[in-house]
Short mmCIF file of C-alpha atoms and ligand atoms in Angstrom, two decimals:
data_model
loop_
_atom_site.label_atom_id
_atom_site.label_comp_id
_atom_site.label_asym_id
_atom_site.label_seq_id
_atom_site.Cartn_x
_atom_site.Cartn_y
_atom_site.Cartn_z
CA MET A 17 0.00 0.00 0.00
CA MET A 18 1.30 3.43 -0.94
CA LYS A 19 0.15 6.84 0.10
CA ILE A 20 -0.40 8.90 -3.01
CA ALA A 21 -1.20 12.58 -3.51
CA ILE A 22 -2.92 13.58 -6.73
CA ILE A 23 -2.68 17.24 -7.68
CA GLY A 24 -5.58 18.25 -9.92
CA SER A 25 -8.91 16.41 -10.10
CA GLY A 26 -9.72 16.65 -13.81
CA TYR A 27 -10.59 13.40 -15.55
CA VAL A 28 -6.96 12.23 -15.53
CA GLY A 29 -6.37 13.02 -11.84
CA ILE A 30 -9.62 11.65 -10.51
CA VAL A 31 -9.55 8.44 -12.57
CA THR A 32 -5.87 7.77 -11.79
CA GLY A 33 -6.48 8.39 -8.08
CA ILE A 34 -9.61 6.28 -7.79
CA GLY A 35 -7.95 3.58 -9.92
CA PHE A 36 -5.00 3.41 -7.53
CA ALA A 37 -7.42 3.41 -4.56
CA GLU A 38 -9.16 0.37 -6.07
CA LEU A 39 -5.72 -1.29 -6.24
CA GLY A 40 -5.35 -0.87 -2.47
CA ASN A 41 -3.51 2.43 -2.11
CA HIS A 42 -4.50 5.43 -0.04
CA ILE A 43 -5.17 8.60 -2.00
CA VAL A 44 -5.43 12.28 -1.20
CA PHE A 45 -6.68 14.61 -3.94
CA ILE A 46 -5.46 18.20 -3.82
CA ASP A 47 -7.43 20.75 -5.81
CA ILE A 48 -8.07 24.47 -5.69
CA ASP A 49 -11.74 24.07 -6.60
CA LYS A 50 -13.90 23.91 -3.44
CA ASN A 51 -16.80 22.45 -5.36
CA LYS A 52 -14.69 19.52 -6.60
CA ILE A 53 -13.30 18.91 -3.12
CA ASP A 54 -16.80 18.73 -1.61
CA LYS A 55 -17.99 16.39 -4.33
CA ILE A 56 -15.05 14.01 -3.92
CA ASN A 57 -15.48 13.99 -0.15
CA SER A 58 -19.09 12.91 -0.57
CA SER A 59 -18.00 10.21 -3.08
CA GLN A 60 -19.54 12.07 -6.01
CA PRO A 61 -17.53 12.21 -9.26
CA PRO A 62 -16.51 15.82 -10.01
CA ILE A 63 -16.89 15.07 -13.73
CA PHE A 64 -18.94 12.56 -15.70
CA GLU A 65 -16.91 9.44 -16.44
CA ASP A 66 -18.37 6.00 -17.04
CA GLY A 67 -17.95 3.65 -14.06
CA LEU A 68 -16.37 6.26 -11.81
CA GLU A 69 -19.21 6.77 -9.36
CA GLY A 70 -19.44 3.06 -8.55
CA LEU A 71 -15.70 2.84 -7.90
CA MET A 72 -15.82 5.94 -5.69
CA LYS A 73 -18.62 4.49 -3.59
CA LYS A 74 -16.80 1.14 -3.35
CA ASN A 75 -13.51 2.69 -2.24
CA ASN A 76 -15.00 5.36 -0.05
CA GLY A 77 -12.61 5.50 2.92
CA ASN A 78 -9.48 5.03 0.80
CA PHE A 79 -9.45 8.61 -0.42
CA TYR A 80 -10.32 12.17 0.49
CA ALA A 81 -9.81 15.63 -1.01
CA THR A 82 -8.42 18.89 0.33
CA ASN A 83 -6.89 22.16 -0.83
CA ASP A 84 -4.08 21.87 1.72
CA TYR A 85 -0.72 20.90 0.21
CA GLU A 86 0.66 20.06 3.66
CA VAL A 87 -0.90 16.60 3.39
CA ILE A 88 1.82 15.80 0.85
CA GLN A 89 4.26 15.45 3.74
CA ASP A 90 2.67 12.16 4.61
CA THR A 91 2.76 10.58 1.11
CA ASN A 92 5.24 8.43 -0.89
CA VAL A 93 4.25 9.49 -4.38
CA VAL A 94 2.87 12.81 -5.70
CA PHE A 95 1.25 12.85 -9.14
CA ILE A 96 0.98 16.18 -10.96
CA CYS A 97 -2.24 15.95 -13.00
CA VAL A 98 -3.10 19.61 -13.52
CA GLY A 99 -4.13 20.97 -16.91
CA THR A 100 -1.72 22.32 -19.51
CA PRO A 101 -4.01 24.42 -21.72
CA SER A 102 -2.98 26.15 -24.96
CA LYS A 103 -1.69 29.68 -24.63
CA ASN A 104 -2.99 31.90 -27.48
CA ASP A 105 -3.63 28.82 -29.60
CA GLY A 106 -0.02 27.71 -29.56
CA PRO A 107 2.48 26.79 -26.84
CA ILE A 108 1.28 25.26 -23.59
CA ASP A 109 0.50 27.33 -20.56
CA LEU A 110 2.62 25.97 -17.70
CA ASN A 111 1.24 28.20 -14.96
CA PHE A 112 -0.76 25.46 -13.23
CA VAL A 113 2.20 23.07 -13.38
CA LYS A 114 4.60 25.69 -12.01
CA ASP A 115 2.23 26.66 -9.23
CA ALA A 116 1.68 23.02 -8.24
CA SER A 117 5.45 22.38 -8.32
CA LYS A 118 6.10 25.30 -5.96
CA LYS A 119 3.57 24.07 -3.44
CA ILE A 120 4.79 20.48 -3.70
CA GLY A 121 8.40 21.61 -3.25
CA ARG A 122 7.55 23.39 -0.02
CA ASN A 123 6.09 20.20 1.39
CA LEU A 124 8.67 17.58 0.45
CA LYS A 125 9.81 15.83 3.61
CA ASN A 126 13.02 14.08 4.50
CA ASN A 127 12.09 10.56 3.43
CA PHE A 128 12.43 9.87 -0.29
CA GLN A 129 9.24 10.96 -2.07
CA VAL A 130 8.70 10.70 -5.82
CA VAL A 131 7.09 13.53 -7.77
CA VAL A 132 5.53 12.12 -10.94
CA VAL A 133 4.56 14.35 -13.84
CA LYS A 134 1.40 13.02 -15.50
CA SER A 135 0.30 16.33 -17.03
CA THR A 136 1.23 16.50 -20.72
CA VAL A 137 4.30 18.70 -20.94
CA ILE A 138 6.66 19.50 -23.81
CA PRO A 139 9.85 17.38 -23.78
CA GLY A 140 12.42 18.91 -21.48
CA THR A 141 9.89 20.59 -19.16
CA THR A 142 10.30 18.21 -16.23
CA GLU A 143 14.06 18.62 -16.03
CA GLU A 144 14.34 22.23 -17.15
CA ILE A 145 11.34 23.82 -15.44
CA ILE A 146 9.77 21.54 -12.83
CA LYS A 147 12.99 20.21 -11.30
CA PRO A 148 14.51 23.66 -10.55
CA ILE A 149 11.26 24.82 -8.91
CA LEU A 150 11.06 21.71 -6.72
CA GLU A 151 14.74 22.04 -5.75
CA LYS A 152 14.49 25.74 -4.95
CA GLU A 153 11.33 25.41 -2.85
CA SER A 154 12.45 22.28 -0.97
CA GLY A 155 16.15 23.07 -0.61
CA LYS A 156 16.75 19.44 -1.69
CA LYS A 157 18.41 17.73 -4.67
CA ALA A 158 16.33 15.91 -7.23
CA PHE A 159 17.25 12.25 -7.92
CA LYS A 160 19.03 12.15 -4.55
CA ASP A 161 16.80 13.59 -1.80
CA PHE A 162 13.58 13.18 -3.74
CA GLY A 163 12.59 11.35 -6.90
CA LEU A 164 11.29 12.84 -10.11
CA ALA A 165 9.59 10.90 -12.91
CA VAL A 166 7.41 11.29 -15.98
CA ASN A 167 4.49 8.92 -16.43
CA PRO A 168 2.27 10.00 -19.33
CA GLU A 169 -1.39 9.04 -19.39
CA PHE A 170 -3.14 7.51 -22.37
CA LEU A 171 -6.69 7.63 -20.99
CA ARG A 172 -9.54 8.48 -23.31
CA GLU A 173 -12.22 10.71 -21.86
CA GLY A 174 -15.41 8.72 -21.39
CA ASN A 175 -13.46 5.43 -21.33
CA ALA A 176 -10.92 6.54 -18.78
CA VAL A 177 -11.81 4.03 -16.04
CA HIS A 178 -11.67 1.14 -18.51
CA ASP A 179 -8.40 2.48 -19.99
CA PHE A 180 -6.81 2.85 -16.54
CA PHE A 181 -7.30 -0.85 -15.79
CA ASN A 182 -6.54 -2.05 -19.33
CA PRO A 183 -3.58 -0.05 -20.62
CA ASP A 184 -1.79 -0.99 -23.86
CA ARG A 185 1.44 0.03 -22.18
CA ILE A 186 2.84 1.95 -19.25
CA VAL A 187 5.63 4.43 -19.90
CA ILE A 188 7.90 5.36 -17.02
CA GLY A 189 10.46 8.10 -17.55
CA VAL A 190 13.06 8.09 -14.76
CA LYS A 191 16.63 8.98 -13.98
CA ASP A 192 17.26 7.56 -10.51
CA GLU A 193 16.93 3.91 -9.48
CA GLU A 194 14.80 4.59 -6.41
CA SER A 195 12.03 6.37 -8.36
CA LYS A 196 12.16 3.54 -10.87
CA SER A 197 11.64 0.87 -8.24
CA ILE A 198 8.85 2.81 -6.47
CA LEU A 199 6.94 3.25 -9.74
CA GLU A 200 7.55 -0.35 -10.77
CA LYS A 201 6.06 -1.44 -7.45
CA LEU A 202 3.08 0.89 -7.86
CA TYR A 203 2.38 -0.49 -11.34
CA SER A 204 3.15 -4.13 -10.44
CA PRO A 205 -0.55 -5.18 -10.60
CA PHE A 206 -0.57 -4.36 -14.36
CA GLU A 207 0.53 -6.98 -16.86
CA CYS A 208 0.91 -4.88 -20.01
CA PRO A 209 4.31 -3.98 -21.54
CA LYS A 210 6.17 -1.46 -19.40
CA LEU A 211 8.70 0.79 -21.03
CA THR A 212 11.33 2.61 -19.01
CA THR A 213 12.96 5.64 -20.63
CA ASP A 214 14.62 8.87 -19.63
CA LEU A 215 12.44 11.81 -18.68
CA LYS A 216 12.22 13.67 -21.96
CA THR A 217 11.70 10.53 -24.04
CA ALA A 218 8.65 9.73 -21.91
CA GLU A 219 7.38 13.26 -22.48
CA MET A 220 7.92 12.85 -26.24
CA ILE A 221 6.14 9.49 -26.35
CA LYS A 222 2.98 11.18 -25.15
CA TYR A 223 3.14 13.93 -27.79
CA THR A 224 4.04 11.49 -30.54
CA SER A 225 1.14 9.18 -29.66
CA ASN A 226 -1.38 12.00 -29.83
CA ALA A 227 0.19 13.54 -32.94
CA PHE A 228 0.11 10.17 -34.69
CA LEU A 229 -3.54 9.51 -33.80
CA ALA A 230 -4.51 13.02 -34.89
CA THR A 231 -2.63 12.46 -38.15
CA LYS A 232 -4.42 9.16 -38.69
CA ILE A 233 -7.77 10.97 -38.38
CA SER A 234 -6.83 13.84 -40.71
CA PHE A 235 -5.44 11.29 -43.17
CA ALA A 236 -8.72 9.34 -43.01
CA ASN A 237 -10.62 12.56 -43.60
CA GLU A 238 -8.50 13.59 -46.56
CA ILE A 239 -8.95 10.19 -48.21
CA GLY A 240 -12.63 10.31 -47.19
CA ASN A 241 -13.10 13.66 -48.96
CA ILE A 242 -11.60 12.22 -52.14
CA CYS A 243 -13.80 9.10 -51.82
CA LYS A 244 -16.89 11.29 -51.43
CA LYS A 245 -16.15 13.03 -54.74
CA LEU A 246 -15.56 9.66 -56.38
CA GLY A 247 -18.79 8.18 -55.00
CA ILE A 248 -16.86 5.65 -52.92
CA ASP A 249 -17.71 4.68 -49.32
CA SER A 250 -14.50 5.44 -47.41
CA TYR A 251 -15.57 3.13 -44.56
CA LYS A 252 -15.24 0.16 -46.91
CA VAL A 253 -11.88 1.50 -48.06
CA PHE A 254 -10.56 1.78 -44.49
CA GLU A 255 -11.92 -1.66 -43.69
CA GLY A 256 -9.84 -3.02 -46.55
CA VAL A 257 -6.80 -0.97 -45.69
CA GLY A 258 -7.01 -1.64 -41.94
CA LEU A 259 -6.72 -5.38 -42.47
CA ASP A 260 -3.02 -4.82 -43.12
CA HIS A 261 -1.60 -5.46 -39.65
CA ARG A 262 0.94 -2.69 -40.18
CA ILE A 263 -1.93 -0.22 -40.48
CA ASN A 264 -4.63 -1.58 -38.12
CA PRO A 265 -8.36 -0.80 -38.46
CA GLU A 266 -8.77 1.18 -35.25
CA PHE A 267 -9.04 4.94 -35.02
CA PHE A 268 -9.69 5.14 -38.74
CA ARG A 269 -13.15 6.68 -38.75
CA ALA A 270 -13.45 9.48 -41.25
CA GLY A 271 -15.89 12.23 -40.33
CA ILE A 272 -15.75 15.85 -39.26
CA GLY A 273 -12.45 15.76 -37.42
CA PHE A 274 -11.08 15.59 -33.91
CA GLY A 275 -11.90 17.80 -30.94
CA GLY A 276 -11.41 17.52 -27.20
CA SER A 277 -8.96 18.80 -24.67
CA CYS A 278 -5.97 16.83 -25.99
CA PHE A 279 -5.35 16.36 -29.71
CA PRO A 280 -5.78 19.98 -30.91
CA LYS A 281 -3.82 21.39 -27.97
CA ASP A 282 -1.03 18.81 -28.11
CA VAL A 283 -0.50 19.02 -31.86
CA ARG A 284 -0.42 22.84 -31.66
CA ALA A 285 2.07 22.72 -28.80
CA LEU A 286 4.33 20.34 -30.73
CA ILE A 287 4.17 22.58 -33.82
CA SER A 288 5.05 25.55 -31.72
CA LYS A 289 7.99 23.75 -30.05
CA ALA A 290 9.27 22.53 -33.44
CA GLU A 291 9.22 26.07 -34.80
CA GLU A 292 11.06 27.33 -31.76
CA LEU A 293 13.73 24.75 -32.69
CA ASN A 294 13.78 26.03 -36.30
CA GLU A 295 12.02 22.96 -37.61
CA ASN A 296 9.08 23.35 -39.97
CA PRO A 297 6.56 20.63 -39.02
CA LYS A 298 4.76 20.60 -42.39
CA LEU A 299 2.78 17.43 -41.82
CA LEU A 300 1.50 18.46 -38.39
CA LYS A 301 0.44 21.85 -39.72
CA ALA A 302 -1.53 20.15 -42.50
CA VAL A 303 -3.14 17.85 -39.91
CA MET A 304 -4.47 20.89 -38.06
CA GLU A 305 -5.49 22.78 -41.19
CA LEU A 306 -7.49 19.83 -42.47
CA ASN A 307 -9.11 19.43 -39.07
CA GLU A 308 -10.25 23.04 -39.04
CA GLU A 309 -11.83 22.79 -42.49
CA GLN A 310 -13.40 19.35 -42.10
CA PRO A 311 -16.48 20.29 -39.99
CA LEU A 312 -17.45 22.88 -42.59
CA LYS A 313 -17.88 20.08 -45.13
CA LEU A 314 -21.21 19.42 -43.40
CA ILE A 315 -22.40 22.93 -44.26
CA GLU A 316 -21.16 22.53 -47.84
CA LEU A 317 -23.20 19.33 -48.22
CA LEU A 318 -26.21 20.93 -46.54
CA LYS A 319 -26.14 23.81 -49.00
CA LYS A 320 -26.22 21.38 -51.88
CA HIS A 321 -29.82 20.70 -50.81
CA ILE A 322 -30.74 24.00 -49.15
CA PRO A 323 -28.66 26.66 -50.92
CA ASP A 324 -29.99 29.57 -48.85
CA LEU A 325 -29.97 28.84 -45.12
CA GLY A 326 -31.50 32.21 -44.19
CA GLY A 327 -34.57 31.68 -42.01
CA LYS A 328 -34.33 27.87 -42.20
CA THR A 329 -34.41 25.80 -39.02
CA ILE A 330 -31.37 23.52 -38.84
CA GLY A 331 -31.28 20.84 -36.16
CA VAL A 332 -27.98 19.73 -34.65
CA LEU A 333 -27.70 16.29 -33.05
CA GLY A 334 -24.70 16.15 -30.71
CA LEU A 335 -22.67 18.91 -29.09
CA ALA A 336 -20.07 16.97 -27.08
CA PHE A 337 -16.69 16.53 -28.82
CA LYS A 338 -17.38 12.79 -28.82
CA PRO A 339 -19.99 10.45 -27.28
CA ASN A 340 -20.11 9.58 -23.55
CA THR A 341 -18.77 12.87 -22.32
CA ASP A 342 -20.19 16.28 -21.42
CA ASP A 343 -16.99 17.92 -22.67
CA VAL A 344 -17.43 20.44 -25.49
CA ARG A 345 -13.83 21.72 -25.69
CA GLU A 346 -12.79 22.15 -29.33
CA GLY A 347 -15.98 20.26 -30.27
CA ARG A 348 -16.80 20.20 -33.97
CA ALA A 349 -20.25 21.57 -33.16
CA VAL A 350 -18.67 24.95 -32.40
CA PRO A 351 -17.50 25.96 -35.92
CA ILE A 352 -20.58 24.29 -37.45
CA ILE A 353 -23.08 26.24 -35.35
CA ARG A 354 -21.08 29.45 -35.70
CA THR A 355 -21.29 29.13 -39.51
CA LEU A 356 -24.99 28.23 -39.48
CA LEU A 357 -25.76 31.35 -37.45
CA LYS A 358 -23.61 33.48 -39.74
CA GLU A 359 -25.63 32.18 -42.70
CA GLY A 360 -28.85 33.30 -41.00
CA ALA A 361 -30.17 29.87 -39.99
CA LYS A 362 -32.17 29.25 -36.84
CA VAL A 363 -30.33 26.55 -34.88
CA ILE A 364 -31.97 24.07 -32.53
CA ALA A 365 -29.82 21.45 -30.84
CA TYR A 366 -29.88 18.35 -28.68
CA ASP A 367 -27.19 16.48 -26.75
CA PRO A 368 -27.75 13.89 -24.01
CA LYS A 369 -25.06 15.32 -21.68
CA ALA A 370 -23.33 18.42 -23.02
CA VAL A 371 -26.12 21.04 -23.18
CA LYS A 372 -25.13 22.73 -19.92
CA ASN A 373 -21.53 23.25 -21.08
CA PHE A 374 -22.48 24.21 -24.62
CA LYS A 375 -24.97 26.83 -23.40
CA LYS A 376 -22.04 28.78 -21.96
CA LEU A 377 -20.62 29.08 -25.50
CA PHE A 378 -23.89 29.59 -27.38
CA PRO A 379 -26.64 30.94 -25.10
CA GLU A 380 -28.53 32.21 -28.16
CA ILE A 381 -29.55 28.90 -29.77
CA GLU A 382 -32.50 26.75 -28.73
CA TYR A 383 -31.84 23.54 -26.80
CA THR A 384 -34.54 20.94 -27.10
CA SER A 385 -35.32 17.22 -27.38
CA ALA A 386 -34.01 14.90 -30.12
CA GLU A 387 -37.58 14.48 -31.40
CA LYS A 388 -37.99 18.24 -31.81
CA VAL A 389 -34.62 18.48 -33.59
CA LEU A 390 -35.88 15.87 -36.05
CA GLU A 391 -38.68 18.26 -37.09
CA SER A 392 -36.16 20.81 -38.47
CA ASP A 393 -35.78 21.62 -42.17
CA ALA A 394 -32.55 19.61 -42.11
CA ILE A 395 -30.62 17.66 -39.48
CA LEU A 396 -26.86 17.62 -38.96
CA ILE A 397 -25.34 14.70 -37.02
CA VAL A 398 -22.26 15.99 -35.22
CA THR A 399 -21.62 13.43 -32.44
CA GLU A 400 -22.28 9.68 -32.71
CA TRP A 401 -24.21 9.16 -29.47
CA GLU A 402 -25.59 5.62 -29.13
CA GLU A 403 -29.17 6.89 -28.79
CA PHE A 404 -28.97 8.56 -32.23
CA LYS A 405 -28.91 5.04 -33.67
CA ASN A 406 -32.54 4.59 -32.60
CA LEU A 407 -34.15 7.81 -33.85
CA ASP A 408 -36.72 7.87 -36.64
CA TYR A 409 -35.13 9.55 -39.66
CA ASN A 410 -37.90 8.65 -42.11
CA GLY A 411 -38.65 11.44 -44.55
CA LYS A 412 -35.90 13.73 -43.22
CA ILE A 413 -32.97 15.55 -44.77
CA VAL A 414 -29.91 14.31 -42.86
CA ILE A 415 -26.32 15.46 -43.29
CA ASP A 416 -24.20 13.02 -41.29
CA GLY A 417 -20.74 13.79 -39.96
CA ARG A 418 -20.41 10.60 -37.89
CA ARG A 419 -21.97 7.71 -39.79
CA ILE A 420 -25.27 6.71 -38.20
CA GLU A 421 -26.36 3.72 -40.32
CA LYS A 422 -30.06 4.06 -39.48
CA ALA A 423 -30.09 7.63 -40.78
CA LYS A 424 -28.30 6.46 -43.91
CA GLU A 425 -30.99 3.84 -44.52
CA GLU A 426 -34.09 5.87 -43.63
CA ALA A 427 -33.56 9.51 -44.52
CA ARG A 428 -35.32 10.96 -47.57
CA ILE A 429 -32.18 12.87 -48.48
CA TYR A 430 -28.94 11.65 -46.92
CA GLU A 431 -25.37 12.88 -47.27
CA GLY A 432 -22.44 11.37 -45.40
CA VAL A 433 -19.42 13.58 -45.12
CA CYS A 434 -16.89 11.00 -46.37
CA TRP A 435 -19.18 8.35 -47.79
C1 UGA B 514 -7.13 11.21 -26.65
C2 UGA B 514 -6.34 9.91 -26.85
O1 UGA B 514 -7.13 8.96 -27.54
C3 UGA B 514 -5.90 9.34 -25.50
O2 UGA B 514 -5.09 8.20 -25.73
C4 UGA B 514 -5.10 10.40 -24.75
O3 UGA B 514 -4.71 9.95 -23.48
C5 UGA B 514 -5.94 11.64 -24.59
O4 UGA B 514 -6.33 12.13 -25.88
C6 UGA B 514 -5.13 12.67 -23.85
O5 UGA B 514 -4.09 13.10 -24.37
O6 UGA B 514 -5.45 12.97 -22.69
P1 UGA B 514 -9.66 11.82 -26.08
O7 UGA B 514 -9.30 13.23 -26.42
O8 UGA B 514 -10.42 11.56 -24.82
O9 UGA B 514 -8.33 10.91 -25.98
O10 UGA B 514 -10.58 11.29 -27.25
P2 UGA B 514 -10.49 10.27 -28.47
O11 UGA B 514 -11.41 9.15 -28.19
O12 UGA B 514 -9.11 9.96 -28.82
O13 UGA B 514 -11.16 11.16 -29.62
C7 UGA B 514 -10.60 12.42 -30.01
C8 UGA B 514 -11.35 13.01 -31.16
O14 UGA B 514 -11.07 12.30 -32.37
C9 UGA B 514 -12.88 12.99 -31.03
O15 UGA B 514 -13.39 14.23 -31.46
C10 UGA B 514 -13.32 11.88 -31.96
O16 UGA B 514 -14.60 12.10 -32.49
C11 UGA B 514 -12.26 11.96 -33.05
N1 UGA B 514 -12.04 10.66 -33.75
C12 UGA B 514 -11.56 9.59 -33.09
C13 UGA B 514 -12.30 10.56 -35.11
O17 UGA B 514 -12.74 11.53 -35.76
N2 UGA B 514 -12.05 9.37 -35.76
C14 UGA B 514 -11.57 8.30 -35.10
O18 UGA B 514 -11.37 7.25 -35.76
C15 UGA B 514 -11.31 8.41 -33.74
#
């Protein structure tokens, strides 16, 4: 049993912490948000994540939350899981990481504690920025008096609990033997491949994974756009291509592009770091450019059937950046709805979970039921929620960004973005 502090209770922090609690460790969550603290202390998930509430109830007693960094003094391992948002659409904003590092540094005790960076940070950050802050604030030497490690997360929002217990791999970036053995012990219940690297390689593995997956999506979309013009179903093409084991069929769904709190931010940050190093990351720039244009394909296809959107009621199904989350960050619905409004359309929208968050971005549109959305002049499918597979699309005009087969079969007029 280890005593673990988790700094930051976003979906990565809370799922990692509760996951380790389930594995028999004792967890303290440290957050600045009073609301999150209260929720955690009453075993309520601070965010929506499948399976989390049950695990919190089950392990109630093995964790608590506070805003007091002093509790770190009594822990063996401290995970930094705070956000690293984009600064002006480019490099990452390290303010939360720096602030957390200062407060951790002040509370490092004499026994060997390991600080583990789980937040996604540009290669070099842990040694060049976090380490000096920890050393200055603690008066101790990293890798000697305290441990420092990088342990990137590969959790998908919405599937994070499942992903925590079933990882493809665990990456541990370390420099000193003691941190290595503490992390190996912590991760000993997992049977997947475990890769030990130095600190900045671990940081780079995280960026490269996300950049590759984002590239795979933009690639699928580019091929999908060509297929659409040729009258070919790109899903069949990717099925055929994915059977090559070197390519693999997963994460090959063409559509209206990627959103969320990770891919857009991470690819932008990598572009910005490359440029700082006098490298021109041409491919990554194209990945982002394609992703920005892709959602507007839906409007293009819509206008094929309704050339003038002025005064028309357009229904949007799905506002979350993907199904099973209430997260709307960088969601594809944002540029789509912005364009619809600019063209003079009346927008009505439905999402099973994300309405509350989306309302903060677009208070002016009407939020209603799926059935009401289906009565619009045309319907745009933006997120592939499971329940959209059971709606009645008979007689409707449907422009589909996410491939809902039932809509494809039933709609009076149907356009798929890449098929
Ligand atoms: C992503 C990665 O998948 C995780 O491995 C990683 O840990 C995480 O970022 C992170 O860095 O924290 P996430 O952003 O939760 O996870 O969502 P994904 O399921 O990867 O989907 C991202 C976006 O790509 C969504 O908008 C989704 O609709 C889109 N997508 C995904 C496609 O358009 N096609 C696909 O084939 C797959």
